CSV table of C-alpha atoms in Angstrom, one decimal:
chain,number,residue,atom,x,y,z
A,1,UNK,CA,7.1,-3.7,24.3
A,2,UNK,CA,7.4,-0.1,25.8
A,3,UNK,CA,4.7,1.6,27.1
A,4,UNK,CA,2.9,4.5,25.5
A,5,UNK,CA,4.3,7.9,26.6
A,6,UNK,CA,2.1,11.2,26.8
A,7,UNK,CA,5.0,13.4,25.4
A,8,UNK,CA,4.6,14.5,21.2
A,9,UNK,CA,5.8,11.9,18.9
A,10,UNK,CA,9.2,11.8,17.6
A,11,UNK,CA,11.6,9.1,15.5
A,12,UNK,CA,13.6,7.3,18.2
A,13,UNK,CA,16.4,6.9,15.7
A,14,UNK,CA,16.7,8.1,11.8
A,15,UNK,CA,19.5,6.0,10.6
A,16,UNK,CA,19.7,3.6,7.6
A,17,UNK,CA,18.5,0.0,8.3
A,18,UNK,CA,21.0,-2.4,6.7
A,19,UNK,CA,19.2,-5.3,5.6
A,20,UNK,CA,20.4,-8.9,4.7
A,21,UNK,CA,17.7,-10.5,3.2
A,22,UNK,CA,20.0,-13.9,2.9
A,23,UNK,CA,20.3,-14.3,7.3
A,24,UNK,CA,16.6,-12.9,7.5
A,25,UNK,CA,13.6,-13.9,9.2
A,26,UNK,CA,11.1,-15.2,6.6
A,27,UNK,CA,8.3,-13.3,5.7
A,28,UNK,CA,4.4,-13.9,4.5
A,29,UNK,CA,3.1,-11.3,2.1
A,30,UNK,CA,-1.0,-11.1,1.9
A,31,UNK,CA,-2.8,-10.1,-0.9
A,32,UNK,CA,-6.4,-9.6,-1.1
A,33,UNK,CA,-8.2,-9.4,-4.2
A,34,UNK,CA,-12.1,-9.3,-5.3
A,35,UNK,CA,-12.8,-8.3,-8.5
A,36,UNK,CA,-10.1,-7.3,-10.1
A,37,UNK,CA,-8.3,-10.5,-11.5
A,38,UNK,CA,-6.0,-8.8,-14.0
A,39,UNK,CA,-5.0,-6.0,-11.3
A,40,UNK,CA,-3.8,-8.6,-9.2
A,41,UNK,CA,-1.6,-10.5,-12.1
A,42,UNK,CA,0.4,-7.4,-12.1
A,43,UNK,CA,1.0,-6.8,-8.7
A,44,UNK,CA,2.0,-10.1,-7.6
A,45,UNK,CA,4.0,-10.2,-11.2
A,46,UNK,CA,5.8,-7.5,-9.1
A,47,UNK,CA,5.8,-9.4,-6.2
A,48,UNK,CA,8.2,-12.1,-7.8
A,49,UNK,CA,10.8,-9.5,-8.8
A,50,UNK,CA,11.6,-9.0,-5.2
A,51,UNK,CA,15.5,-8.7,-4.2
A,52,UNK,CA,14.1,-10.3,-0.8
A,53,UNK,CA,15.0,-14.2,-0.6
A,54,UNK,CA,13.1,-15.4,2.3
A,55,UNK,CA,9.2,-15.1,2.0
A,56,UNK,CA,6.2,-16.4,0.9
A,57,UNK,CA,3.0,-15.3,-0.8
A,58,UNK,CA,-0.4,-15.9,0.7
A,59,UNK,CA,-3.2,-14.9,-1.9
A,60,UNK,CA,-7.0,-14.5,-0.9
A,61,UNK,CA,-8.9,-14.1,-3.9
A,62,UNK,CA,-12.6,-14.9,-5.7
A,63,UNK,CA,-13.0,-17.5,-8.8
A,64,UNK,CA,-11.7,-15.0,-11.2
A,65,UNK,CA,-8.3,-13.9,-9.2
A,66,UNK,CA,-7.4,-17.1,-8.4
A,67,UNK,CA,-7.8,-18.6,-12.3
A,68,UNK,CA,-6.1,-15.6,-13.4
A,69,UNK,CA,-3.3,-15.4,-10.6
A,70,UNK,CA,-2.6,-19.2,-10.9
A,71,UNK,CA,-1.7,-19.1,-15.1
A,72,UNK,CA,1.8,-17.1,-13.6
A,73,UNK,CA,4.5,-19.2,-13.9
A,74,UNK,CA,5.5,-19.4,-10.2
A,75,UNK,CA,2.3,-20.0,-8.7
A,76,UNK,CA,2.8,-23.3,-7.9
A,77,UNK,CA,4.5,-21.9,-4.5
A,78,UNK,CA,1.9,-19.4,-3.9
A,79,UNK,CA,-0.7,-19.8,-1.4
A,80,UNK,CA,-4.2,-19.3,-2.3
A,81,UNK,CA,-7.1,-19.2,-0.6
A,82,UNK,CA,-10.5,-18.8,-2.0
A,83,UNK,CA,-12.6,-15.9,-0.6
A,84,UNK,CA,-15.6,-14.5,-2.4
A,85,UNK,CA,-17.0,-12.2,0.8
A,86,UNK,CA,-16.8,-8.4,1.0
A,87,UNK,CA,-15.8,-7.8,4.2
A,88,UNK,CA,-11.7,-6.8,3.8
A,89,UNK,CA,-10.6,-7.1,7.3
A,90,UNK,CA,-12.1,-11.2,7.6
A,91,UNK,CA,-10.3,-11.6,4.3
A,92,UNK,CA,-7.0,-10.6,5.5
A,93,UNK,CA,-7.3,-12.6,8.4
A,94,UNK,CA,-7.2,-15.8,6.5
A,95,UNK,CA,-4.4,-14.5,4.6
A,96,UNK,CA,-2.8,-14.7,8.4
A,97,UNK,CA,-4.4,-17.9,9.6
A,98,UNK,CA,-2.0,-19.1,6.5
A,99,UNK,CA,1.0,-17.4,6.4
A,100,UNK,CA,3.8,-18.8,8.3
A,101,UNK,CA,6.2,-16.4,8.1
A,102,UNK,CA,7.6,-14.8,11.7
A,103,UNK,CA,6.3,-11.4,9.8
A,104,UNK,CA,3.2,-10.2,7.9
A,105,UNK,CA,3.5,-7.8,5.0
A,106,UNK,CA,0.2,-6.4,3.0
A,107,UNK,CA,0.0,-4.7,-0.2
A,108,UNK,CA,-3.1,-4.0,-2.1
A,109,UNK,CA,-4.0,-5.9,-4.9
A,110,UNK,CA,-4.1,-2.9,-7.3
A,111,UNK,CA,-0.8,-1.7,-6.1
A,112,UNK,CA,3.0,-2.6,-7.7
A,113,UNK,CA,5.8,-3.2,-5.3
A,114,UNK,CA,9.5,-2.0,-6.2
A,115,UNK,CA,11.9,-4.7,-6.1
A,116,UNK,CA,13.4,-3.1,-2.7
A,117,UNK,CA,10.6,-3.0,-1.2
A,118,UNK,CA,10.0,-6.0,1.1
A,119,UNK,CA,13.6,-6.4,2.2
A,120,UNK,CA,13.4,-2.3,3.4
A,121,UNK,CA,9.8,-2.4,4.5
A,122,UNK,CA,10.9,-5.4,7.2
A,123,UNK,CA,14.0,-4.8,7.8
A,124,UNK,CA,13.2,-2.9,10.9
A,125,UNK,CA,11.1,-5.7,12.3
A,126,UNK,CA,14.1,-8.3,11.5
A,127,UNK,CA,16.8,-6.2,13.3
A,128,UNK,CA,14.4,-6.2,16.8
A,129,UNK,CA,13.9,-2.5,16.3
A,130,UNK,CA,10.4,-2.3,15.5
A,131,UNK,CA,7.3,-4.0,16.0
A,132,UNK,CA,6.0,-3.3,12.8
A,133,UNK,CA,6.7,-1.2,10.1
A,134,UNK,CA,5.1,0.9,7.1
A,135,UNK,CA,6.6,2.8,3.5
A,136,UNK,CA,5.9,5.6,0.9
A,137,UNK,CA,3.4,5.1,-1.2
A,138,UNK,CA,3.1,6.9,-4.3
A,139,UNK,CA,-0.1,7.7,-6.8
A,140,UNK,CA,-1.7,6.6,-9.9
A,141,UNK,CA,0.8,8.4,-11.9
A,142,UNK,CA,3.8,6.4,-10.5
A,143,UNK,CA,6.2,9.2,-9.1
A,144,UNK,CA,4.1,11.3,-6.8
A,145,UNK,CA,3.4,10.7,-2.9
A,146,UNK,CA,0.4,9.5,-2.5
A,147,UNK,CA,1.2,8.4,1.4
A,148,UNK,CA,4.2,9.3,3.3
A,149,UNK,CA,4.5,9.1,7.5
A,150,UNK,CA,1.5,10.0,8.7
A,151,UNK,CA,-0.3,10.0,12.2
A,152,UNK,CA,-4.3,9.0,13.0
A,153,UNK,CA,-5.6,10.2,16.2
A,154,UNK,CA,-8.4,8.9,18.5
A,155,UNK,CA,-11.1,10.5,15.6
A,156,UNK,CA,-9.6,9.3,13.0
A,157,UNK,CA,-7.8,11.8,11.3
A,158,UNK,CA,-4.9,11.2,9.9
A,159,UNK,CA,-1.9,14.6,10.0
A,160,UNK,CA,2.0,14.8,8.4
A,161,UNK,CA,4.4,13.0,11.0
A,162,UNK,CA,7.8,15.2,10.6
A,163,UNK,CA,10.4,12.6,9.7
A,164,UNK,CA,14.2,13.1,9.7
A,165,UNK,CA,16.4,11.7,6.9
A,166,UNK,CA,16.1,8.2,6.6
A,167,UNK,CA,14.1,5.7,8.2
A,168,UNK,CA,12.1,6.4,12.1
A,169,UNK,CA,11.2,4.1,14.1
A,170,UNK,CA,8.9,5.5,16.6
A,171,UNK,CA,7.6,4.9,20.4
A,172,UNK,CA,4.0,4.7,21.3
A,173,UNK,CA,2.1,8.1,22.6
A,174,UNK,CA,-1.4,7.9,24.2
A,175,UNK,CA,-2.8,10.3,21.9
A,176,UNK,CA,-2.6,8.4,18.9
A,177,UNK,CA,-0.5,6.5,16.8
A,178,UNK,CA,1.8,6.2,13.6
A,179,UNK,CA,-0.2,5.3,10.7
A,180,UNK,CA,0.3,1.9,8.7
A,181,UNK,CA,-0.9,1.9,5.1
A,182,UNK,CA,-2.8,-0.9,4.4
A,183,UNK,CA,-1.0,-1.0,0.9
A,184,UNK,CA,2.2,-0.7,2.6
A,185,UNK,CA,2.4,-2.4,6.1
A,186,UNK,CA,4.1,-5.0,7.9
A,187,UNK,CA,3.5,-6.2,11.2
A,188,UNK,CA,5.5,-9.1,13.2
A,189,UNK,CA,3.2,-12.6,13.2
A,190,UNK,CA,3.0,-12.9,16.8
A,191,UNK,CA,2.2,-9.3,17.9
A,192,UNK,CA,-0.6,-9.3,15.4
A,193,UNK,CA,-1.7,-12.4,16.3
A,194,UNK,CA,-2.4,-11.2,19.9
A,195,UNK,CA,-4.2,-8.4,18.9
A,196,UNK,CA,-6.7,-11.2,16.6
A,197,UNK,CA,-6.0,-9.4,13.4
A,198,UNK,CA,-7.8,-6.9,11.7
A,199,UNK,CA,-11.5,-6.0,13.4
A,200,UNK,CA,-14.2,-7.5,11.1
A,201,UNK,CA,-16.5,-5.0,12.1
A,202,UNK,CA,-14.7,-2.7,9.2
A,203,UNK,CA,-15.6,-4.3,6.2
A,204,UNK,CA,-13.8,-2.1,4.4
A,205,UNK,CA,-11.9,1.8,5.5
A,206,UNK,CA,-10.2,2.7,8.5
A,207,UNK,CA,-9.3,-1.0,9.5
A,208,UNK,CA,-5.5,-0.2,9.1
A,209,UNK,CA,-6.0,2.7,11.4
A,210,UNK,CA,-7.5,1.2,14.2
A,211,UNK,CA,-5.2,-1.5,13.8
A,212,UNK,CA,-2.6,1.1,14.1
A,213,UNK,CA,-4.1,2.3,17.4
A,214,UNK,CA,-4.2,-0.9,18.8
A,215,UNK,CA,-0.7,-1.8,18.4
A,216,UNK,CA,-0.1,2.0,20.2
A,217,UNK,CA,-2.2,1.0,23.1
A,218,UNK,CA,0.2,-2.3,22.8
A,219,UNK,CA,3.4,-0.8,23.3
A,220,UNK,CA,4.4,-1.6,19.3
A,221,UNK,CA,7.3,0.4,17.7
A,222,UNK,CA,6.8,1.2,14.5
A,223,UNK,CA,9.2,2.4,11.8
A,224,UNK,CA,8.4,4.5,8.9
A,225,UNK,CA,10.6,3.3,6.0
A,226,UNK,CA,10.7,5.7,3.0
A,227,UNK,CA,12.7,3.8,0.9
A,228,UNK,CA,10.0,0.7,0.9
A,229,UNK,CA,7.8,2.0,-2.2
A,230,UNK,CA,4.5,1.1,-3.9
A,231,UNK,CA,2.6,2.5,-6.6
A,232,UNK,CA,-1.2,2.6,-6.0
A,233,UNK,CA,-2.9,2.3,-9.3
A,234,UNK,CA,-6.5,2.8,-7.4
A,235,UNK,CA,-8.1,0.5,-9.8
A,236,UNK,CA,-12.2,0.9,-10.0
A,237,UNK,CA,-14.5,-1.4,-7.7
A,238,UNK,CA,-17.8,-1.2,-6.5
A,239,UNK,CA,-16.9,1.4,-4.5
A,240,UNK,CA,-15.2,4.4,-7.0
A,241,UNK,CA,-15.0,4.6,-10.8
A,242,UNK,CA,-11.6,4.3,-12.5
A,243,UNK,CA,-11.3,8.3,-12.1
A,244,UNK,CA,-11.3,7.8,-8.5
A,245,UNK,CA,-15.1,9.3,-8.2
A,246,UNK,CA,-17.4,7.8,-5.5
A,247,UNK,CA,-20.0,5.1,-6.4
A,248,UNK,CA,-21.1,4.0,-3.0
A,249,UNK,CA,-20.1,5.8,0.4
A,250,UNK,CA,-22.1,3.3,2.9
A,251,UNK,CA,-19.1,1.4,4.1
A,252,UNK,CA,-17.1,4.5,4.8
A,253,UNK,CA,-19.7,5.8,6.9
A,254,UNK,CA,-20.3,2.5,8.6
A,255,UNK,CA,-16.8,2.4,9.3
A,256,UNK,CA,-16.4,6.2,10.3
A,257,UNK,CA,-19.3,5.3,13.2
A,258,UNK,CA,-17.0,2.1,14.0
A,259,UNK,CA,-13.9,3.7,14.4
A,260,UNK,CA,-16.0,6.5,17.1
A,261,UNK,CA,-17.0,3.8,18.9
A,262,UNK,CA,-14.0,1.5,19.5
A,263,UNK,CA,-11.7,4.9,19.9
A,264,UNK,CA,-13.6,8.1,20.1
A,265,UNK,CA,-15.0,9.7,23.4
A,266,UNK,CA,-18.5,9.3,23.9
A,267,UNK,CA,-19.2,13.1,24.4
A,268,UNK,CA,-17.4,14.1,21.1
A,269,UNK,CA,-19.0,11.9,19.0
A,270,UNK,CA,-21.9,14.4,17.7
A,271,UNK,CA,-19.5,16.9,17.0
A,272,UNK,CA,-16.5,14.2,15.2
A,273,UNK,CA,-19.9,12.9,12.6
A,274,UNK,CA,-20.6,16.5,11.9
A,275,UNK,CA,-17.4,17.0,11.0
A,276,UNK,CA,-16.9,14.0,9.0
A,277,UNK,CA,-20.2,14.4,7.3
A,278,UNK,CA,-19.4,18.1,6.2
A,279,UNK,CA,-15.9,16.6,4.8
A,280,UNK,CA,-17.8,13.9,3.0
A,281,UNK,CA,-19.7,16.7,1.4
A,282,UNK,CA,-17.1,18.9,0.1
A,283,UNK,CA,-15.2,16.3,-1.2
A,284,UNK,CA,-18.7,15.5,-3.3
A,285,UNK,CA,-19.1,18.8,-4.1
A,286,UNK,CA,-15.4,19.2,-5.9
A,287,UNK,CA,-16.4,16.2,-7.5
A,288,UNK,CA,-19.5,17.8,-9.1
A,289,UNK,CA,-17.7,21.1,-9.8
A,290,UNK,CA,-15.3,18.8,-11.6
A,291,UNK,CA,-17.8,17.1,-13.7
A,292,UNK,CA,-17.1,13.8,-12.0
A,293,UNK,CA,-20.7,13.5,-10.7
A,294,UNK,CA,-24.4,15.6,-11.3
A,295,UNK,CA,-26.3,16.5,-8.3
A,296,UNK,CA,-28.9,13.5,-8.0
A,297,UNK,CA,-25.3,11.5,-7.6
A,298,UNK,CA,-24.3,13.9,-4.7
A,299,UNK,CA,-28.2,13.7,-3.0
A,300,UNK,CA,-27.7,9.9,-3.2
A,301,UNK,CA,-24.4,9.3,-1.7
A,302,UNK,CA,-25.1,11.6,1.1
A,303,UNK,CA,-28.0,9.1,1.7
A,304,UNK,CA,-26.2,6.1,1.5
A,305,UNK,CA,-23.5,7.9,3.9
A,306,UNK,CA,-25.8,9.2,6.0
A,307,UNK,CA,-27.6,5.2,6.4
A,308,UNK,CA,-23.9,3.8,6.7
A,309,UNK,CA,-23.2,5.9,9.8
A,310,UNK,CA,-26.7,4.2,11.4
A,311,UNK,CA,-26.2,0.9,10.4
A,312,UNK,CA,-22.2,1.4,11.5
A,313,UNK,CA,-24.0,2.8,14.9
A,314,UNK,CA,-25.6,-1.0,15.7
A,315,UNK,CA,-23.3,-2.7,14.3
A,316,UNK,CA,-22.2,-5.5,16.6
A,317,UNK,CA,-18.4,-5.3,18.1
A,318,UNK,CA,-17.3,-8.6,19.3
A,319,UNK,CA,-14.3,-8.4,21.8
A,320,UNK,CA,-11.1,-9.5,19.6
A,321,UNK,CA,-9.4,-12.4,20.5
A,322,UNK,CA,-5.9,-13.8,19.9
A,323,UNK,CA,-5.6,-15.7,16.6
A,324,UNK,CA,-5.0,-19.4,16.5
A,325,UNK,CA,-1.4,-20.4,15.3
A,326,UNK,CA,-1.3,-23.2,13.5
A,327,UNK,CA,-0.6,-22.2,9.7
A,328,UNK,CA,0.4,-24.8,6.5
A,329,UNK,CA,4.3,-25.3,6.4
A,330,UNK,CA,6.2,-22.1,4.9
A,331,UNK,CA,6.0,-22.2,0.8
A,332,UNK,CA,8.9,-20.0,-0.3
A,333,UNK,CA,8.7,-18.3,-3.2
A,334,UNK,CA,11.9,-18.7,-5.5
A,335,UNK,CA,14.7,-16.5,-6.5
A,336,UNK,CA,13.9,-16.5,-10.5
A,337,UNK,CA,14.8,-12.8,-11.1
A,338,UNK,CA,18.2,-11.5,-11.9
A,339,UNK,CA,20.3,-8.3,-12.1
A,340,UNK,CA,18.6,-4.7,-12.7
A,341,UNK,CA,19.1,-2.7,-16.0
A,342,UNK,CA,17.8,0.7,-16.9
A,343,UNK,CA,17.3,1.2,-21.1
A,344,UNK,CA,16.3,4.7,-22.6
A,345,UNK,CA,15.6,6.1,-25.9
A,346,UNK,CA,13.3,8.4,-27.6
A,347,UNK,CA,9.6,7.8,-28.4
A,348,UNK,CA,9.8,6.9,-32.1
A,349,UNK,CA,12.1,4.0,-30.9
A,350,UNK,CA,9.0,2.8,-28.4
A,351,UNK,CA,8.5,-0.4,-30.6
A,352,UNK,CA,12.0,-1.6,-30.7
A,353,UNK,CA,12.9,-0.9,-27.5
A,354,UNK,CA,9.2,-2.4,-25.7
A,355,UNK,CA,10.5,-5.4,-27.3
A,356,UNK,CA,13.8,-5.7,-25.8
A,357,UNK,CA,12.4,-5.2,-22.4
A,358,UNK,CA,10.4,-7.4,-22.9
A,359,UNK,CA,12.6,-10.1,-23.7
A,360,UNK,CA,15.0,-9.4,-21.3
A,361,UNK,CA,11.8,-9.6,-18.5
A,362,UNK,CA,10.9,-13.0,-19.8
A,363,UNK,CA,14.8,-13.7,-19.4
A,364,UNK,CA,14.8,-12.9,-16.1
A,365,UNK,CA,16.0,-9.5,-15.3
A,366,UNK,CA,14.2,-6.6,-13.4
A,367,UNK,CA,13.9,-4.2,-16.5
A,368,UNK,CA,13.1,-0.5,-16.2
A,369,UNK,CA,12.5,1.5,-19.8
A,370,UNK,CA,12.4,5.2,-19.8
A,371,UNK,CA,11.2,6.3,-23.0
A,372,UNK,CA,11.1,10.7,-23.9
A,373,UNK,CA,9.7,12.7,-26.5
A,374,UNK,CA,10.2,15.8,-27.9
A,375,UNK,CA,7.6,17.8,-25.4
A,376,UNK,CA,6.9,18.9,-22.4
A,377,UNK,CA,4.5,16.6,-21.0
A,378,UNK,CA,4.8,15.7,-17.3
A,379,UNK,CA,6.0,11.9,-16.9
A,380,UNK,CA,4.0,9.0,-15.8
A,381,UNK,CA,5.5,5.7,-14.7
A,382,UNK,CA,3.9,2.4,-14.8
A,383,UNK,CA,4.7,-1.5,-14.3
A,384,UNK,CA,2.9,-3.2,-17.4
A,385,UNK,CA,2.1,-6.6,-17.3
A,386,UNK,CA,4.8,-8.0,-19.1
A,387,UNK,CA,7.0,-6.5,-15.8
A,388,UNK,CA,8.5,-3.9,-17.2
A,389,UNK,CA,8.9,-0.3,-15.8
A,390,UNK,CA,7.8,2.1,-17.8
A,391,UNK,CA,8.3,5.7,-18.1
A,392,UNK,CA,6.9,8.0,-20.6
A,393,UNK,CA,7.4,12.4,-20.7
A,394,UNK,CA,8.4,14.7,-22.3
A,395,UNK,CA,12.8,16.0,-22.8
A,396,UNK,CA,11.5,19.3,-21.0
A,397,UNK,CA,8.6,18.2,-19.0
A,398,UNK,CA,8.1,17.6,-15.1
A,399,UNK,CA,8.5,14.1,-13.5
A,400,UNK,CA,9.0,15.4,-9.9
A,401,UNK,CA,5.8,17.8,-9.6
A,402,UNK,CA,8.1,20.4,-7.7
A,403,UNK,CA,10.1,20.7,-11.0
A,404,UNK,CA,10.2,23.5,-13.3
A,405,UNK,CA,7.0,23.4,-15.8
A,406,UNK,CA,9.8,23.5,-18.5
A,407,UNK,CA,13.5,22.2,-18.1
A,408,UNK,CA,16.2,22.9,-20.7
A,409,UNK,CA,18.6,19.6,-21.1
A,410,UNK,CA,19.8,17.1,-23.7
A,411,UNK,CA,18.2,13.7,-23.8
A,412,UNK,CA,21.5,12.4,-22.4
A,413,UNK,CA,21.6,14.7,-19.6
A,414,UNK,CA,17.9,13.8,-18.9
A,415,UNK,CA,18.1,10.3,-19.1
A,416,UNK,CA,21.3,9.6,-16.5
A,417,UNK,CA,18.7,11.8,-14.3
A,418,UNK,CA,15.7,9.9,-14.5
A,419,UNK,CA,17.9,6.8,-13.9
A,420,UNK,CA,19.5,8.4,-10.6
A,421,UNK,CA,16.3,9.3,-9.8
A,422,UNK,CA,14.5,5.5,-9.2
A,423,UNK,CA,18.5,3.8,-8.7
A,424,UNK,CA,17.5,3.0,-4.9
A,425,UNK,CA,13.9,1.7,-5.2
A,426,UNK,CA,14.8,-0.3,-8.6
A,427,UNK,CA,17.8,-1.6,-7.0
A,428,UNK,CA,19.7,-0.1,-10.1
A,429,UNK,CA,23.3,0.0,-7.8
């Protein structure tokens, strides 16, 4: 691996990445899931519709997931591994002691892949180029950018990384590192082996960063891969309400005093938990201008923040040792999915045409349904549960948030758009 250079961090190349999923290294993606069995139906019902023909699926779920995940109809060559713990990071490193694939891919169970997305998001890794390798992820409402390239520093803080046009594939700096997205990563199996995993000591937040760090200090390349995409749905937990407001801040703030420890510089550290604590507070604060919390929620968080951060402080760190490599056979999954299609038609049509997609999902074939009324509400795209793509707006209404509040066109003219516009992630042609 190269060594980490001092100078500013740039893409060492921008060009495409072929891929040829059919010659390709094979591939384990990990999924954990607590909680939230019908969240992780859907994403590993994405899963399947992968265009990628060499990788298996390693599932680390509680009772519920697993009864729920194993009534699809391909999981008899699915992994699964029961897990009912809390702690993220030991979770995902079962999902590695299992998988036998010569690269690791995650994806959060509340996210939906696009059928592109594993063969792009590894291809990098595959070709020798890269080390390890993360995508775009967009938001809850299925066309923003949630996450693009990003970089975290020795704090913690994460800032844009300037990326040409296509993929980058980046060299280590000693002053931080190319962020993976824990929804959207993929490392090679025996670099993160060495490194033994993901640090337990994060429970949950920040472990994808300082794994990220570590593979810096490592010498890792890393490519940044727009075209690999995932939708984030942010489902509720114990941790945040389904509007995305906080319930419980402890494990950020144990895993804020973490991070300082394993990365920061001891005589910064006052003035990095200041800072952090002030941004935990404002964030709170537009929540309860917003009407997402009152102000006995605010005093209480801040506690449980505030006794995170201690607890985080004696935590014990236990060096991290390589991981043992001797994982179950490789359990392919199989290619059941066929060709792409793209249906539209206007919203009083919605029954007729939810049908058809339907069917031709349960046939087979990676379906995506655009459906437009006569308004000018924004667009939302969704995968359903049936595994269908759905999109719902309005003729004259935003889908990109940098269009026009109102647009002018004919539904033909808008629907050949909206088409070209997901083409490359849906593998449309």
């Amino acid at each position: 691996m190269p060594t980490p250079s001092s100078s500013p961090m740039r893409p060492m190349s921008s060009s495409t990445i072929q891929t040829d999923p059919g010659a390709a290294r094979p591939v384990s993606v990990v999924v954990v899931s607590r909680g939230r069995p019908l969240w992780l139906r859907r994403c590993l019902l994405s899963l399947s519709q992968q265009d990628d023909r060499n990788f298996e699926l390693v599932v680390v779920a509680d009772a519920p997931g697993l009864v729920v995940a194993r009534t699809l109809p391909f999981a008899r060559h699915v992994k699964f591994l029961a897990n009912d713990g809390v702690n993220l990071s030991a979770a995902r490193n079962a999902g590695i002691a299992a998988a036998a694939g010569a690269v690791v891919a995650f994806i959060d169970d509340d996210a939906a892949a696009e059928p592109t997305w594993l063969s792009r998001l590894v291809a990098p890794i595959r070709a020798g180029r890269a080390e390890a390798a993360t995508g775009f992820t967009r938001g809850r409402n299925g066309i923003s950018l949630q996450w693009g390239a990003a970089r975290v520093d020795m704090s913690g803080a994460d800032r844009p990384l300037p990326l040409g046009e296509g993929e980058g594939v980046f060299a280590p700096t000693a002053d931080g590192a190319v962020k993976l997205h824990g929804t959207n990563m993929a490392i090679s199996r025996k670099s993160l082996r060495a490194l033994g995993g993901f640090d337990p000591a994060y429970r949950f937040y920040l472990e994808d960063a300082d794994l990220s760090l570590r593979l810096a200090m490592a010498g890792a390349r890393v490519a940044v891969v727009p075209g690999a995409q995932v939708q984030h749905g942010f489902a509720p937990s114990a941790r945040r309400q389904a509007d995305r407001a906080p319930r419980d801040l402890r494990e950020i703030g144990a895993s804020e005093a973490v991070f300082l420890r394993r990365h920061g510089a001891r005589e910064t550290r006052g003035i990095v938990q200041d800072a952090r604590e002030a941004a935990q507070r404002r964030r709170l604060l537009a929540w309860l201008q917003r009407g997402g919390l009152d102000p006995m929620d605010l005093r209480r968080l801040m506690a449980g923040y505030r006794a995170g951060w201690q607890e985080g402080l004696s935590r014990r760190l236990a060096p991290l040792a390589p991981l043992e490599d001797d994982p179950p056979a490789f359990q392919p999954m199989p290619g059941i999915w066929g060709p792409a299609v793209h249906l539209s038609g206007r919203l009083w049509h919605r029954r007729r045409l939810l049908k058809e997609a339907r069917a031709r999902a349960a046939r087979g074939e990676r379906v995506s349904l655009l459906l437009i009324s006569r308004s000018t509400l924004w667009h939302r795209e969704r995968f359903d549960d049936s595994g269908v793509w759905i999109q719902s707006g309005g003729l004259w209404g935003r889908s990109d948030r940098t269009d026009p509040l109102v647009a002018l066109q004919r539904f033909g003219t808008r629907a050949r758009r909206e088409r070209a516009r997901i083409a490359d992630v849906r593998g449309l042609g």
